[in-house]
mmCIF file of C-alpha atoms in Angstrom:
data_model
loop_
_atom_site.group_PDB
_atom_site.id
_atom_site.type_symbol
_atom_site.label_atom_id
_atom_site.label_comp_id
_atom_site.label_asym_id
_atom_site.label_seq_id
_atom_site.Cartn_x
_atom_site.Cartn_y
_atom_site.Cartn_z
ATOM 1 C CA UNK A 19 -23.617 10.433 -13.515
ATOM 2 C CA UNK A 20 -24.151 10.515 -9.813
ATOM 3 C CA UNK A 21 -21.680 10.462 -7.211
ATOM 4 C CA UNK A 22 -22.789 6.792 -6.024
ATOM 5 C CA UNK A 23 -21.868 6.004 -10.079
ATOM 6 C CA UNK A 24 -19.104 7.391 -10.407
ATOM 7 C CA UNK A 25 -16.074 4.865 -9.739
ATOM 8 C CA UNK A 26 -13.811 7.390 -8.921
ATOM 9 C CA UNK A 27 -12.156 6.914 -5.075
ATOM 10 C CA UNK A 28 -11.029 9.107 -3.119
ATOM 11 C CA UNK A 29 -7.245 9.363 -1.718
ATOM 12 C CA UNK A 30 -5.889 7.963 0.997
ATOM 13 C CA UNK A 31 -5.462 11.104 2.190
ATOM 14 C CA UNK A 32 -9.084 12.507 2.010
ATOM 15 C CA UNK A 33 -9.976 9.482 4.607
ATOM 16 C CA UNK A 34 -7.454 10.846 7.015
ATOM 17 C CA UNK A 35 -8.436 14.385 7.075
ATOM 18 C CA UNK A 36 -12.263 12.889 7.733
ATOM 19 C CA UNK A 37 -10.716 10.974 10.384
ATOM 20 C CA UNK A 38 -9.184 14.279 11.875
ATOM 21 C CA UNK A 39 -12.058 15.996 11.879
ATOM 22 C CA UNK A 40 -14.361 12.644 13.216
ATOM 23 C CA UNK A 41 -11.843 12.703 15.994
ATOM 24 C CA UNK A 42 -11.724 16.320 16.695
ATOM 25 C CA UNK A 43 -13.911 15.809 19.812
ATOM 26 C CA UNK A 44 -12.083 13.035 21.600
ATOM 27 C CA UNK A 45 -13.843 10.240 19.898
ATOM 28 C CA UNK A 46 -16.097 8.615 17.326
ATOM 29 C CA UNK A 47 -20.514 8.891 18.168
ATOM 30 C CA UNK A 48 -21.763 6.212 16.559
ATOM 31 C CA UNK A 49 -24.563 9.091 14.911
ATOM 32 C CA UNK A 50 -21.663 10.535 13.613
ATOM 33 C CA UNK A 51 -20.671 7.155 11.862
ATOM 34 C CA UNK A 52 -24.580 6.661 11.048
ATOM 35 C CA UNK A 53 -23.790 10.323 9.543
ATOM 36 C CA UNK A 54 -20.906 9.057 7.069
ATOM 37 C CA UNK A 55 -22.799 5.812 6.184
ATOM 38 C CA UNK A 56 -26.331 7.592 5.271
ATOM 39 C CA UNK A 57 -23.889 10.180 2.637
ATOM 40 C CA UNK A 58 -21.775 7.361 1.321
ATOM 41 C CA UNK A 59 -18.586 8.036 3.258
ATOM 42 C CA UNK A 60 -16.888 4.815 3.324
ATOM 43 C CA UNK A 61 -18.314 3.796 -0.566
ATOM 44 C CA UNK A 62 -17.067 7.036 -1.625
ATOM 45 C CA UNK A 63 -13.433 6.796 0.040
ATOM 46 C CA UNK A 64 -13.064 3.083 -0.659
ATOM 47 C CA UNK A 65 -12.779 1.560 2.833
ATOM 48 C CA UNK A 66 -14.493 -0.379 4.923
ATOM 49 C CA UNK A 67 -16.132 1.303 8.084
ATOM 50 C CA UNK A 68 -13.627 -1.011 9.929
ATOM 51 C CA UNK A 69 -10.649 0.591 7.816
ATOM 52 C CA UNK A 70 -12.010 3.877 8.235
ATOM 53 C CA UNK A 71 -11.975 3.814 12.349
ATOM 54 C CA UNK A 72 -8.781 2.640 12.497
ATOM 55 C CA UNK A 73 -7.700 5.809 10.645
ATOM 56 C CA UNK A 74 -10.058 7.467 13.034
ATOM 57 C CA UNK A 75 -7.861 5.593 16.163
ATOM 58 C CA UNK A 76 -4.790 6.841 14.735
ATOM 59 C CA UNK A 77 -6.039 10.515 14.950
ATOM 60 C CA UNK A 78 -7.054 10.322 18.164
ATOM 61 C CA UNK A 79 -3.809 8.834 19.001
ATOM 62 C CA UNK A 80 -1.882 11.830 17.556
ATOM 63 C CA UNK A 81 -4.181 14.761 18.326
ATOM 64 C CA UNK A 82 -7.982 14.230 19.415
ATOM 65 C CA UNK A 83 -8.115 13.522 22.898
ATOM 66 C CA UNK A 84 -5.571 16.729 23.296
ATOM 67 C CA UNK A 85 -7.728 19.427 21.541
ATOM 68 C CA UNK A 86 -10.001 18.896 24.049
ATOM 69 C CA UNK A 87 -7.548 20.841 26.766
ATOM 70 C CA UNK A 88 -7.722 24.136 24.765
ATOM 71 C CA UNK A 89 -9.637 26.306 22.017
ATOM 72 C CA UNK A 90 -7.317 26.537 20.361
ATOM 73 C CA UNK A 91 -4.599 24.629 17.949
ATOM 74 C CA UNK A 92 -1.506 24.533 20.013
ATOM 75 C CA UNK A 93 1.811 24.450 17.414
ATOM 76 C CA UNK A 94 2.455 20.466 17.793
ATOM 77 C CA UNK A 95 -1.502 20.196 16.622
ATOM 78 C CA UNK A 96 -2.032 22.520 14.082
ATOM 79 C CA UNK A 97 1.124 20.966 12.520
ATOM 80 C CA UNK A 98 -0.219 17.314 12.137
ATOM 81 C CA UNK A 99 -3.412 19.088 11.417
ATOM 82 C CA UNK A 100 -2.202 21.147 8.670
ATOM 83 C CA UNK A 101 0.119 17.679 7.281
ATOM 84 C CA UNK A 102 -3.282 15.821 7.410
ATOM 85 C CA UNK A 103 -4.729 18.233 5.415
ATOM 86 C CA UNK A 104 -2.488 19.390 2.705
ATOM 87 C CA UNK A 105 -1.941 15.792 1.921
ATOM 88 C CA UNK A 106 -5.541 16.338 0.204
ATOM 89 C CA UNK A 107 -4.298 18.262 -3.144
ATOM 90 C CA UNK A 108 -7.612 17.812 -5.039
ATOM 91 C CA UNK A 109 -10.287 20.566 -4.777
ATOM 92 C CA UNK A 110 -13.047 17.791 -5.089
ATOM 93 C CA UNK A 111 -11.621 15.802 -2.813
ATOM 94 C CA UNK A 112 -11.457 18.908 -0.053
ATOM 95 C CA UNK A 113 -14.778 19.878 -0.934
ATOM 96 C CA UNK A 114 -16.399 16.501 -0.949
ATOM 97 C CA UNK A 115 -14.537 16.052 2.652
ATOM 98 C CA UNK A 116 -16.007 19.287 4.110
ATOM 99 C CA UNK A 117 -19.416 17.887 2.694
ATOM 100 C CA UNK A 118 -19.251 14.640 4.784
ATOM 101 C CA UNK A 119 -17.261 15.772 7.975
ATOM 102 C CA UNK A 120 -20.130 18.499 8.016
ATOM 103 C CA UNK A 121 -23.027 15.691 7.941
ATOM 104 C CA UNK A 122 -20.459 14.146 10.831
ATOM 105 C CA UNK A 123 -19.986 16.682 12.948
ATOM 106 C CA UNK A 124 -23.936 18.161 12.938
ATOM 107 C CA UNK A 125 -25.084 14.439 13.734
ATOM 108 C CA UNK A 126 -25.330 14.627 17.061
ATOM 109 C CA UNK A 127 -26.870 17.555 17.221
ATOM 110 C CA UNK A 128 -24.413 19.689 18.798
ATOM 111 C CA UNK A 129 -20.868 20.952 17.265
ATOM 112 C CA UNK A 130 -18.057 20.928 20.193
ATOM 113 C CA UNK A 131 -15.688 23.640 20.409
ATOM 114 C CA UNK A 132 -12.830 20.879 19.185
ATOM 115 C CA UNK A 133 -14.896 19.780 16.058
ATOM 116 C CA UNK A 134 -15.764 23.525 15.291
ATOM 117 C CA UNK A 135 -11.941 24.906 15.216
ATOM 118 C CA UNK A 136 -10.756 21.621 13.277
ATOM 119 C CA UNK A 137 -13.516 22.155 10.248
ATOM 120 C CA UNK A 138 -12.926 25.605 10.597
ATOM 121 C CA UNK A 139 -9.159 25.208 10.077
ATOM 122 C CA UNK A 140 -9.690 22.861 7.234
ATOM 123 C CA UNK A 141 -12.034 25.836 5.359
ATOM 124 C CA UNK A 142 -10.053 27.979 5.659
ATOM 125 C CA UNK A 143 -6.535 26.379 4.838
ATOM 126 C CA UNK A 144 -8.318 24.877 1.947
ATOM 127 C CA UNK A 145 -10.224 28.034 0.750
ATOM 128 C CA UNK A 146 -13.640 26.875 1.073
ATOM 129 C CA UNK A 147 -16.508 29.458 1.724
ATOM 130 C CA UNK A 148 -19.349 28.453 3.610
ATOM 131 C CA UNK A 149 -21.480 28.957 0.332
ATOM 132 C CA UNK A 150 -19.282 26.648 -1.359
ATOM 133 C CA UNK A 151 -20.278 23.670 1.206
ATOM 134 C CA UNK A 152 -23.800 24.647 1.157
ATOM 135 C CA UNK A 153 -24.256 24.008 -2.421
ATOM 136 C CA UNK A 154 -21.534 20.714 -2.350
ATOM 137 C CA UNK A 155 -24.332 19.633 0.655
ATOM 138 C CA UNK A 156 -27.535 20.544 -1.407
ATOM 139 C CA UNK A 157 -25.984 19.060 -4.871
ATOM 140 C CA UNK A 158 -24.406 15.679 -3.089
ATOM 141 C CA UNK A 159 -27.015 12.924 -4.808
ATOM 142 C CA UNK A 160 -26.920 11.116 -1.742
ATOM 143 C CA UNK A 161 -28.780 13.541 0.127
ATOM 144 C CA UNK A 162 -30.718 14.952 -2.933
ATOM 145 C CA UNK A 163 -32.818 12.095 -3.895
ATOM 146 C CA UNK A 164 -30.197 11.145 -6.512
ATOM 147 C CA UNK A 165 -29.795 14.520 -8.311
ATOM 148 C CA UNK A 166 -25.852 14.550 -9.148
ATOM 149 C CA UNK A 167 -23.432 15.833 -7.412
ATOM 150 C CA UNK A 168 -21.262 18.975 -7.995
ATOM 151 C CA UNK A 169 -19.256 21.723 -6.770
ATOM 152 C CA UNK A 170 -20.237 24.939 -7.467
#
């Protein structure tokens, strides 16, 4: 079964962290949204793209435009960041997010300082090597000409 089979959605939760870490740079590039459509972001989390940037709003309400100012996550931050992400309990789901905020946050081309220290954060506070994205990225079936997806 591929991932684009498999009925499963993701959590609530898993949307907002991809939010966070969409937002991490002060707002959303449409390449980054081209990004999340071409790997089956909003399919996969069960929103519509419309849904999906108003989470995206909300997090750069809170946080994004601020983690511009610094490099790095100031105490009020890193606490909404870290309540974001522990909200995501599943290892799937925090791999799977890594696998599509990665496709976001490369889309442009260049990786700001603010998207770098948010998906670093999230690795590490979720205990995902970089090995352990690479193969979620080169197993994900919609990037793999429909092989299925898995994490290693």
């Amino acid at each position: 079964m591929t991932t684009r089979d498999d009925p499963r959605r993701f959590s609530a939760a898993a949307a907002r962290a991809l939010a966070l870490m969409v937002a991490a740079n002060g707002r959303a590039d449409p390449r980054e949204l081209k990004a999340l459509e071409d790997v089956d972001a909003f399919v996969r989390l069960g929103m519509p793209r419309g849904h999906f940037l108003a989470l995206v709003d909300e997090c750069l309400n809170e946080v994004g435009h601020g983690l511009a100012e610094c490099s790095w996550l100031r105490a009020r931050d890193q606490a909404y960041v870290d309540r974001l992400l522990d909200a995501v309990v599943d290892p799937q789901e925090r791999l799977m997010v890594c696998r599509m905020a990665a496709a976001a946050v490369t889309a442009d081309g260049h990786v700001s300082g603010d998207e770098r220290l948010v998906f670093d954060h999230a690795l590490a506070r979720w205990h995902i090597s970089r090995a352990m994205l690479t193969e979620a990225i080169l197993h994900d079936s919609s990037r793999s000409g429909g092989r299925p997806w898995h994490a290693a």
